[in-house]
XYZ file of C-alpha atoms in Angstrom:
555
model
C 127.557 65.304 137.341
C 128.911 64.691 133.838
C 131.981 66.812 134.607
C 132.625 64.781 137.789
C 132.390 61.487 135.841
C 134.775 62.881 133.229
C 137.293 63.817 135.929
C 137.023 60.361 137.542
C 137.524 58.770 134.126
C 140.683 60.829 133.539
C 142.068 59.842 136.932
C 141.333 56.173 136.226
C 143.074 56.378 132.846
C 146.106 58.021 134.472
C 146.270 55.282 137.111
C 146.021 52.522 134.514
C 148.613 54.205 132.316
C 151.278 55.347 134.773
C 150.616 53.589 138.056
C 150.333 50.104 136.594
C 153.578 48.093 136.444
C 155.394 48.415 133.129
C 155.463 45.402 130.879
C 158.962 44.014 130.571
C 160.605 44.642 127.246
C 161.322 41.539 125.189
C 164.927 40.387 125.152
C 166.445 40.225 121.686
C 169.097 37.612 120.919
C 172.076 38.765 118.864
C 174.400 36.114 117.474
C 177.976 37.301 117.488
C 181.175 35.758 116.165
C 184.559 36.495 117.673
C 185.580 38.575 114.615
C 182.390 40.624 114.910
C 183.010 41.151 118.617
C 186.507 42.457 117.892
C 185.220 44.768 115.148
C 182.496 46.186 117.408
C 184.959 46.692 120.265
C 187.341 48.655 118.053
C 184.547 50.688 116.507
C 182.792 51.644 119.741
C 185.665 51.908 122.207
C 185.701 55.478 123.502
C 189.258 55.229 124.800
C 190.568 54.363 121.342
C 188.489 57.141 119.824
C 190.194 59.617 122.157
C 193.708 58.132 121.899
C 193.721 58.223 118.105
C 194.079 62.022 118.271
C 197.475 61.697 119.971
C 199.371 60.772 116.760
C 197.477 63.477 114.886
C 198.441 66.096 117.453
C 202.075 65.019 117.250
C 201.955 65.215 113.459
C 200.267 68.627 113.577
C 203.196 69.811 115.672
C 205.584 68.883 112.853
C 203.353 70.687 110.353
C 203.323 73.746 112.589
C 207.132 73.703 112.814
C 207.348 74.073 109.042
C 205.836 77.522 109.555
C 209.235 78.916 110.528
C 210.147 78.767 106.823
C 207.083 80.689 105.691
C 207.936 84.179 104.345
C 206.734 87.138 106.393
C 205.068 90.101 104.711
C 205.207 93.429 106.537
C 203.263 96.605 105.799
C 203.417 99.857 107.706
C 202.475 103.518 107.539
C 203.267 106.272 109.995
C 202.615 109.998 110.107
C 204.514 112.406 112.354
C 204.076 116.154 112.847
C 206.300 118.499 114.871
C 205.547 122.134 115.733
C 208.648 123.844 117.144
C 208.542 127.455 118.416
C 211.397 129.705 117.280
C 212.825 133.076 118.185
C 212.792 135.781 115.482
C 216.566 135.810 115.244
C 216.718 132.045 114.642
C 214.885 132.255 111.295
C 216.760 132.808 108.047
C 216.511 136.511 107.105
C 216.115 137.933 103.670
C 217.361 141.384 104.712
C 218.400 143.258 107.788
C 214.926 144.746 108.159
C 212.708 141.709 107.815
C 212.520 138.682 110.067
C 209.948 135.971 109.420
C 208.108 133.383 111.440
C 207.797 132.368 115.023
C 207.567 128.561 114.622
C 208.834 125.614 112.571
C 206.486 122.845 111.322
C 207.769 119.435 110.149
C 205.428 116.735 108.756
C 206.627 113.250 107.860
C 204.666 110.418 106.247
C 206.368 107.049 105.867
C 205.101 103.931 104.051
C 207.111 100.716 104.202
C 206.664 97.136 103.089
C 208.918 94.122 103.063
C 209.248 90.392 102.646
C 211.611 88.372 104.829
C 212.114 84.805 105.862
C 214.317 81.811 106.584
C 215.327 79.086 104.124
C 216.055 75.498 105.105
C 219.857 75.834 104.513
C 219.845 78.511 107.230
C 219.815 81.459 104.846
C 217.967 84.553 106.032
C 216.729 86.975 103.405
C 214.850 90.251 103.300
C 213.509 92.668 100.688
C 212.344 96.035 102.048
C 210.901 99.047 100.219
C 210.370 102.389 101.940
C 208.842 105.650 100.661
C 209.077 108.793 102.776
C 207.488 112.232 102.355
C 208.999 115.073 104.352
C 207.287 118.487 104.458
C 208.875 121.446 106.304
C 208.799 125.244 106.278
C 212.218 125.623 107.841
C 213.993 126.233 104.546
C 211.231 128.377 102.959
C 211.602 132.056 102.334
C 208.189 132.929 103.700
C 206.351 131.551 106.756
C 203.382 130.259 104.751
C 205.496 128.431 102.204
C 206.977 124.927 102.533
C 209.395 122.484 100.977
C 208.388 118.885 100.273
C 210.833 116.072 99.804
C 210.261 112.454 98.644
C 212.724 109.746 99.535
C 212.358 106.150 98.300
C 214.703 103.244 98.990
C 214.945 99.531 98.171
C 217.057 97.342 100.469
C 218.104 93.701 99.951
C 219.540 91.714 102.892
C 221.115 88.253 102.916
C 222.904 86.265 105.630
C 224.238 82.701 105.655
C 225.864 80.669 108.469
C 228.835 78.483 107.479
C 229.372 76.361 110.610
C 226.776 76.479 113.367
C 223.129 76.112 112.223
C 224.206 75.444 108.628
C 222.365 73.020 106.369
C 218.891 71.684 105.729
C 219.342 68.732 108.078
C 220.132 70.903 111.090
C 217.445 73.494 110.422
C 214.713 70.886 109.866
C 215.880 68.571 112.652
C 213.119 69.565 115.077
C 210.566 68.906 112.351
C 212.037 65.471 111.734
C 211.905 64.752 115.450
C 208.251 65.790 115.562
C 207.496 63.503 112.616
C 209.311 60.651 114.352
C 207.326 61.370 117.489
C 204.125 61.136 115.454
C 205.187 57.760 114.066
C 206.159 56.558 117.528
C 202.776 57.668 118.841
C 201.048 55.808 116.012
C 202.899 52.604 116.869
C 201.936 52.994 120.522
C 198.332 53.565 119.473
C 198.397 50.415 117.334
C 199.545 48.467 120.402
C 196.597 49.915 122.279
C 194.269 48.808 119.467
C 195.611 45.265 119.677
C 195.205 45.260 123.468
C 191.568 46.333 123.208
C 190.882 43.696 120.552
C 192.562 41.012 122.660
C 190.554 42.016 125.726
C 187.352 41.766 123.676
C 188.306 38.311 122.392
C 189.177 37.114 125.887
C 185.846 38.356 127.218
C 184.146 36.633 124.285
C 185.712 33.268 125.107
C 184.853 33.716 128.786
C 181.247 34.184 127.691
C 181.512 30.998 125.622
C 182.824 29.210 128.711
C 180.002 30.543 130.870
C 177.421 29.682 128.188
C 178.597 26.085 127.902
C 178.986 25.797 131.638
C 175.267 26.563 131.897
C 174.618 23.726 129.457
C 176.767 21.353 131.536
C 174.944 22.351 134.717
C 171.618 21.859 132.939
C 172.703 18.405 131.731
C 173.695 17.436 135.255
C 170.297 18.605 136.530
C 168.418 16.597 133.894
C 170.377 13.432 134.717
C 169.648 13.954 138.415
C 165.941 14.442 137.669
C 165.867 11.282 135.557
C 167.536 9.371 138.370
C 164.998 10.779 140.842
C 162.139 9.603 138.651
C 163.581 6.089 138.566
C 164.034 6.055 142.339
C 160.489 7.323 142.919
C 159.160 4.596 140.602
C 161.091 1.971 142.589
C 159.839 3.424 145.853
C 156.233 3.064 144.706
C 156.762 -0.660 144.102
C 158.666 -0.897 147.390
C 162.020 -1.519 145.720
C 163.639 1.715 147.007
C 163.851 3.156 150.486
C 162.426 6.564 151.393
C 165.840 7.853 152.407
C 167.132 7.199 148.894
C 164.286 9.267 147.471
C 165.095 12.121 149.827
C 168.769 11.987 148.927
C 167.924 12.080 145.213
C 165.628 15.074 145.764
C 168.397 16.860 147.658
C 170.814 16.186 144.810
C 168.306 17.610 142.324
C 167.970 20.804 144.369
C 171.740 21.033 144.703
C 172.148 20.864 140.930
C 169.361 23.383 140.443
C 171.347 25.743 142.664
C 174.474 25.081 140.603
C 172.501 25.855 137.445
C 171.304 29.175 138.885
C 174.874 30.045 139.836
C 176.083 29.155 136.332
C 173.394 31.363 134.786
C 174.410 34.255 137.003
C 178.037 33.782 136.007
C 176.928 33.730 132.390
C 175.144 37.069 132.835
C 178.255 38.531 134.479
C 180.411 37.365 131.568
C 177.932 38.851 129.093
C 177.940 42.198 130.901
C 181.750 42.208 130.884
C 181.734 41.675 127.115
C 179.053 44.330 126.624
C 181.130 46.772 128.610
C 184.128 46.201 126.344
C 181.910 46.468 123.268
C 180.207 49.592 124.638
C 176.960 47.824 123.778
C 174.057 49.883 125.096
C 170.418 49.562 124.062
C 168.476 52.518 125.390
C 169.187 52.907 129.099
C 169.757 49.232 129.893
C 171.925 46.335 128.793
C 169.345 43.599 129.402
C 167.277 44.126 126.260
C 169.948 42.441 124.103
C 171.296 38.987 124.804
C 174.606 38.216 123.152
C 174.815 34.668 121.846
C 178.347 33.602 120.839
C 178.494 31.685 117.573
C 182.220 30.864 117.311
C 183.627 27.555 118.456
C 186.540 27.525 120.935
C 188.441 24.771 119.128
C 191.971 26.030 118.590
C 193.302 26.066 115.008
C 196.214 23.753 114.324
C 199.490 25.570 113.756
C 203.128 24.533 114.107
C 204.903 26.288 116.956
C 208.399 27.680 116.416
C 209.979 30.056 118.923
C 212.595 31.435 116.516
C 210.094 32.043 113.740
C 207.596 33.681 116.089
C 210.307 35.906 117.566
C 211.498 36.948 114.094
C 207.919 37.827 113.198
C 207.547 39.828 116.408
C 210.756 41.777 115.742
C 209.443 42.733 112.315
C 205.879 43.620 113.327
C 205.565 44.613 116.975
C 204.682 48.273 117.358
C 206.445 48.501 120.710
C 209.744 47.568 119.035
C 209.227 50.023 116.184
C 208.458 52.726 118.741
C 211.714 51.895 120.548
C 213.609 52.124 117.246
C 212.017 55.505 116.565
C 213.239 56.631 119.987
C 216.789 55.664 118.974
C 216.428 57.627 115.737
C 215.231 60.675 117.646
C 218.164 60.368 120.034
C 220.543 60.167 117.051
C 219.047 63.333 115.603
C 219.486 65.031 118.963
C 223.142 63.945 118.987
C 223.637 65.463 115.545
C 222.078 68.756 116.618
C 224.072 68.887 119.862
C 227.356 68.350 118.022
C 226.474 71.105 115.560
C 225.893 73.505 118.436
C 229.490 72.931 119.572
C 230.752 74.700 116.442
C 231.501 78.435 116.408
C 229.158 80.787 114.613
C 230.695 82.017 111.349
C 228.162 83.929 109.262
C 228.167 86.016 106.113
C 225.999 89.151 106.261
C 225.418 91.420 103.269
C 223.033 94.087 102.108
C 222.577 96.526 99.242
C 220.307 99.567 99.113
C 219.139 101.761 96.238
C 217.931 105.312 96.998
C 215.992 107.966 95.124
C 215.425 111.567 96.329
C 213.008 114.110 94.828
C 212.699 117.573 96.491
C 209.864 119.921 95.479
C 209.620 123.607 96.240
C 206.319 125.396 96.779
C 205.814 129.142 96.879
C 209.545 129.672 96.736
C 210.908 132.966 95.424
C 213.480 132.333 92.701
C 216.734 134.281 92.840
C 215.622 136.267 95.906
C 218.791 137.199 97.636
C 220.696 134.873 95.361
C 218.977 131.802 96.881
C 218.419 128.723 94.697
C 214.955 127.487 93.813
C 213.765 123.858 93.735
C 212.177 122.393 90.622
C 208.750 120.831 90.927
C 209.006 117.055 91.436
C 206.780 114.314 92.849
C 207.144 110.806 94.273
C 207.420 109.187 90.830
C 210.693 111.033 90.319
C 212.046 109.444 93.489
C 210.982 105.993 92.269
C 212.584 106.563 88.877
C 215.815 107.670 90.463
C 215.810 104.670 92.814
C 215.146 102.177 90.016
C 217.931 103.642 87.916
C 220.461 102.267 90.393
C 222.543 105.415 90.205
C 222.631 105.964 93.949
C 223.298 102.931 96.080
C 225.264 101.687 99.047
C 226.174 98.145 100.076
C 227.945 96.155 102.731
C 229.354 92.643 103.127
C 231.073 91.074 106.099
C 232.010 87.921 108.001
C 231.170 87.646 111.686
C 232.657 85.112 114.093
C 231.319 84.378 117.576
C 232.173 81.620 120.030
C 231.191 81.375 123.699
C 234.292 80.719 125.782
C 233.900 77.421 127.588
C 230.716 76.610 125.645
C 229.408 74.661 128.635
C 225.769 74.704 127.547
C 226.517 73.006 124.233
C 228.867 70.496 125.869
C 226.321 69.505 128.495
C 223.609 69.110 125.866
C 225.936 66.911 123.809
C 226.547 64.708 126.852
C 222.802 64.547 127.490
C 222.181 63.513 123.880
C 224.794 60.749 124.145
C 223.160 59.445 127.310
C 219.711 59.568 125.748
C 220.993 57.527 122.793
C 222.531 54.937 125.126
C 219.322 54.812 127.154
C 217.207 54.310 124.025
C 219.423 51.438 122.867
C 219.133 49.740 126.263
C 215.355 50.157 126.235
C 215.182 48.569 122.777
C 217.278 45.609 123.933
C 215.078 45.252 127.010
C 211.918 45.391 124.892
C 213.271 42.710 122.555
C 214.127 40.490 125.516
C 210.638 40.953 126.925
C 209.077 40.090 123.569
C 211.227 36.948 123.368
C 210.169 35.914 126.869
C 206.522 36.560 125.995
C 206.807 34.430 122.852
C 208.441 31.566 124.741
C 205.866 31.794 127.529
C 202.877 31.778 125.162
C 204.205 28.848 123.146
C 204.814 26.850 126.328
C 201.316 27.701 127.514
C 199.789 26.589 124.208
C 201.665 23.288 124.370
C 200.463 22.800 127.942
C 196.889 23.649 126.991
C 196.977 21.165 124.132
C 198.059 18.440 126.524
C 195.340 19.514 128.942
C 192.756 19.219 126.173
C 193.930 15.716 125.289
C 193.867 14.588 128.922
C 190.517 16.241 129.617
C 188.949 14.770 126.474
C 190.110 11.280 127.465
C 188.739 11.828 130.961
C 185.361 12.904 129.529
C 185.112 9.703 127.502
C 186.032 7.576 130.496
C 183.700 9.409 132.868
C 180.835 9.141 130.364
C 181.335 5.379 130.181
C 181.598 5.211 133.950
C 178.320 7.123 134.316
C 176.589 4.791 131.887
C 177.771 1.744 133.814
C 176.851 3.320 137.144
C 173.305 4.060 136.023
C 172.941 0.498 134.755
C 174.281 -0.857 138.032
C 171.869 1.358 139.945
C 168.966 0.001 137.954
C 170.079 -3.514 138.931
C 170.352 -2.474 142.574
C 174.081 -3.029 142.777
C 174.921 0.535 143.906
C 173.028 3.359 145.599
C 171.918 6.670 144.131
C 174.639 8.383 146.164
C 177.249 6.469 144.187
C 175.598 7.484 140.917
C 175.556 11.149 141.965
C 179.256 11.028 142.743
C 179.953 9.614 139.293
C 177.708 12.316 137.792
C 179.707 14.977 139.616
C 182.935 13.509 138.269
C 181.521 13.505 134.739
C 180.387 17.139 135.046
C 183.787 18.137 136.403
C 185.494 16.404 133.466
C 183.311 18.324 131.019
C 184.128 21.604 132.763
C 187.875 20.837 132.759
C 187.781 20.017 129.058
C 185.893 23.220 128.318
C 188.278 25.266 130.480
C 191.280 23.777 128.692
C 189.772 24.627 125.294
C 189.042 28.214 126.342
C 192.503 28.664 127.872
C 194.127 27.282 124.725
C 192.178 29.673 122.521
C 193.110 32.624 124.737
C 196.764 31.526 124.770
C 196.736 31.323 120.978
C 195.322 34.854 120.780
C 198.019 36.061 123.172
C 200.693 34.450 120.982
C 199.352 36.329 117.962
C 199.387 39.478 120.057
C 203.046 39.165 121.078
C 203.974 38.263 117.483
C 202.331 41.431 116.182
C 200.082 39.505 113.775
C 196.924 39.657 115.858
C 195.168 42.408 113.891
C 196.096 40.927 110.513
C 194.788 37.473 111.477
C 191.456 39.006 112.473
C 191.211 41.033 109.243
C 191.728 44.404 110.922
C 193.876 46.987 109.142
C 195.110 50.305 110.493
C 195.423 53.133 108.010
C 198.225 55.616 108.346
C 196.963 58.954 109.706
C 199.721 60.721 107.761
C 200.225 58.870 104.446
C 202.862 61.336 103.240
C 205.208 60.057 105.953
C 206.741 56.640 105.159
C 206.166 54.436 108.190
C 209.109 52.188 108.919
C 207.028 49.285 110.193
C 205.486 46.468 108.215
C 202.259 44.556 107.940
C 199.215 46.407 109.107
C 201.368 49.504 109.738
C 201.944 50.023 106.019
C 198.317 50.262 104.917
C 198.191 53.095 102.345
C 195.397 55.544 101.708
C 193.952 58.667 103.306
C 192.784 58.830 106.865
C 189.448 57.064 107.210
C 186.644 58.014 109.585
C 187.752 55.513 112.180
C 191.198 54.379 110.965
C 189.901 50.835 111.401
C 188.088 48.797 108.806
C 187.666 45.098 107.948
C 190.032 43.924 105.284
C 188.416 43.092 101.976
C 189.058 39.442 101.151
């Protein structure tokens, strides 16, 4: 019985724990300024985190290309053995009666080492040392005896081109192009950073618009409720008709619906901002409510198309990337013209040799044959280092492909690539100029919209006050008051929309000028500080590569 009660108790606890509906988690408000939103977007954006490796990969390619100038060390050892059968008459004979051996055995051991490489002027060099031990019984007097021989040599090689592929500039040109490609990739990445920051700011201001639109809808609902209360009070003293009460109630419900719609739009705007900020709390986004704290009022600033365009030409990453493309095309032209030249090269080498034979079990003066003194490998080294025995060579070699069509076509391609890069730069500058002019015109239009909308708000507010007073005196109906209330709400929304559009237009102007990141205190560090970036502003931030490349500027 006790066991059954215990089981029932466990089941009841399980039901209360897991089957009962979960209590909703409390929503936490987080106040966020526009600068904080931009910083969070840049810090948490996964696309930027992945794209930042592109300049590093391009730079690593240039570092890898420097490896062609690293010296190469070679080591080797080989051992070879030959057993060759022989006829009795083939062997050297001591006398007419004696013939030795039925086979020949040769054993060779060879050790070699060397150091070779390429220098930036195009010079190829090599230092090679070889030691060889040769052991054979072919020249011995008896079949069980042998003759050993040590041979050591030191060889120096040097070659230098005089026309084609001559010079540090030509031989490091591919490295320079890779470095330029890394810089170009960094400028493109900086443009991507600015785009992400601008998208975050735009989403932030859209949230501000939705937030204040909720407040406007709530204000309209409260005014409608207050008007309904006045009408109901008049109806109770028989000063208002029933139909007027019903119309006021309908208007209240209509504005409640508008408020619900505004709240839903506010939630959509918040989710859009959270998506750009990659703002996740646990498995849901609803546990944090972002509350914007920045005001949409646009800062006052004089507008000058020429000054803004000059700033954009000096700071826009897209223009610096286009200039880097021209530089790369110029380098390609230089290389292509060098390849048109014939190949005239100097090749030289010198070799020092030392030889040390050693006789074993030889029979001195047998049959008048000479004997070999006992020597070892050190004797060969000493003889080699003495420089007594050497050979050398030096020569000039000329080669030229008749027609040379490959080099000519590549030169033409390089010229076309240079012309294409110059046209793309001119097109990019024209587009930047058009963007600057468009943004300045839009800001001027938005300022005028703000002035007109602000005047309309003041007039509509006064009109609403007069309408409510007239309604209290019975001069107009509640329908007339509701129409005036709608006009007042619309004026507030238009003023708010103009303010938001002006702030977004101002941010877009900063973006096309190339000053957007600097204005928002965001600095990009160079991923390769040893390379001098040719840009300015935030592109020239010194220092080693940080964990995220992005950090708030210290004021």
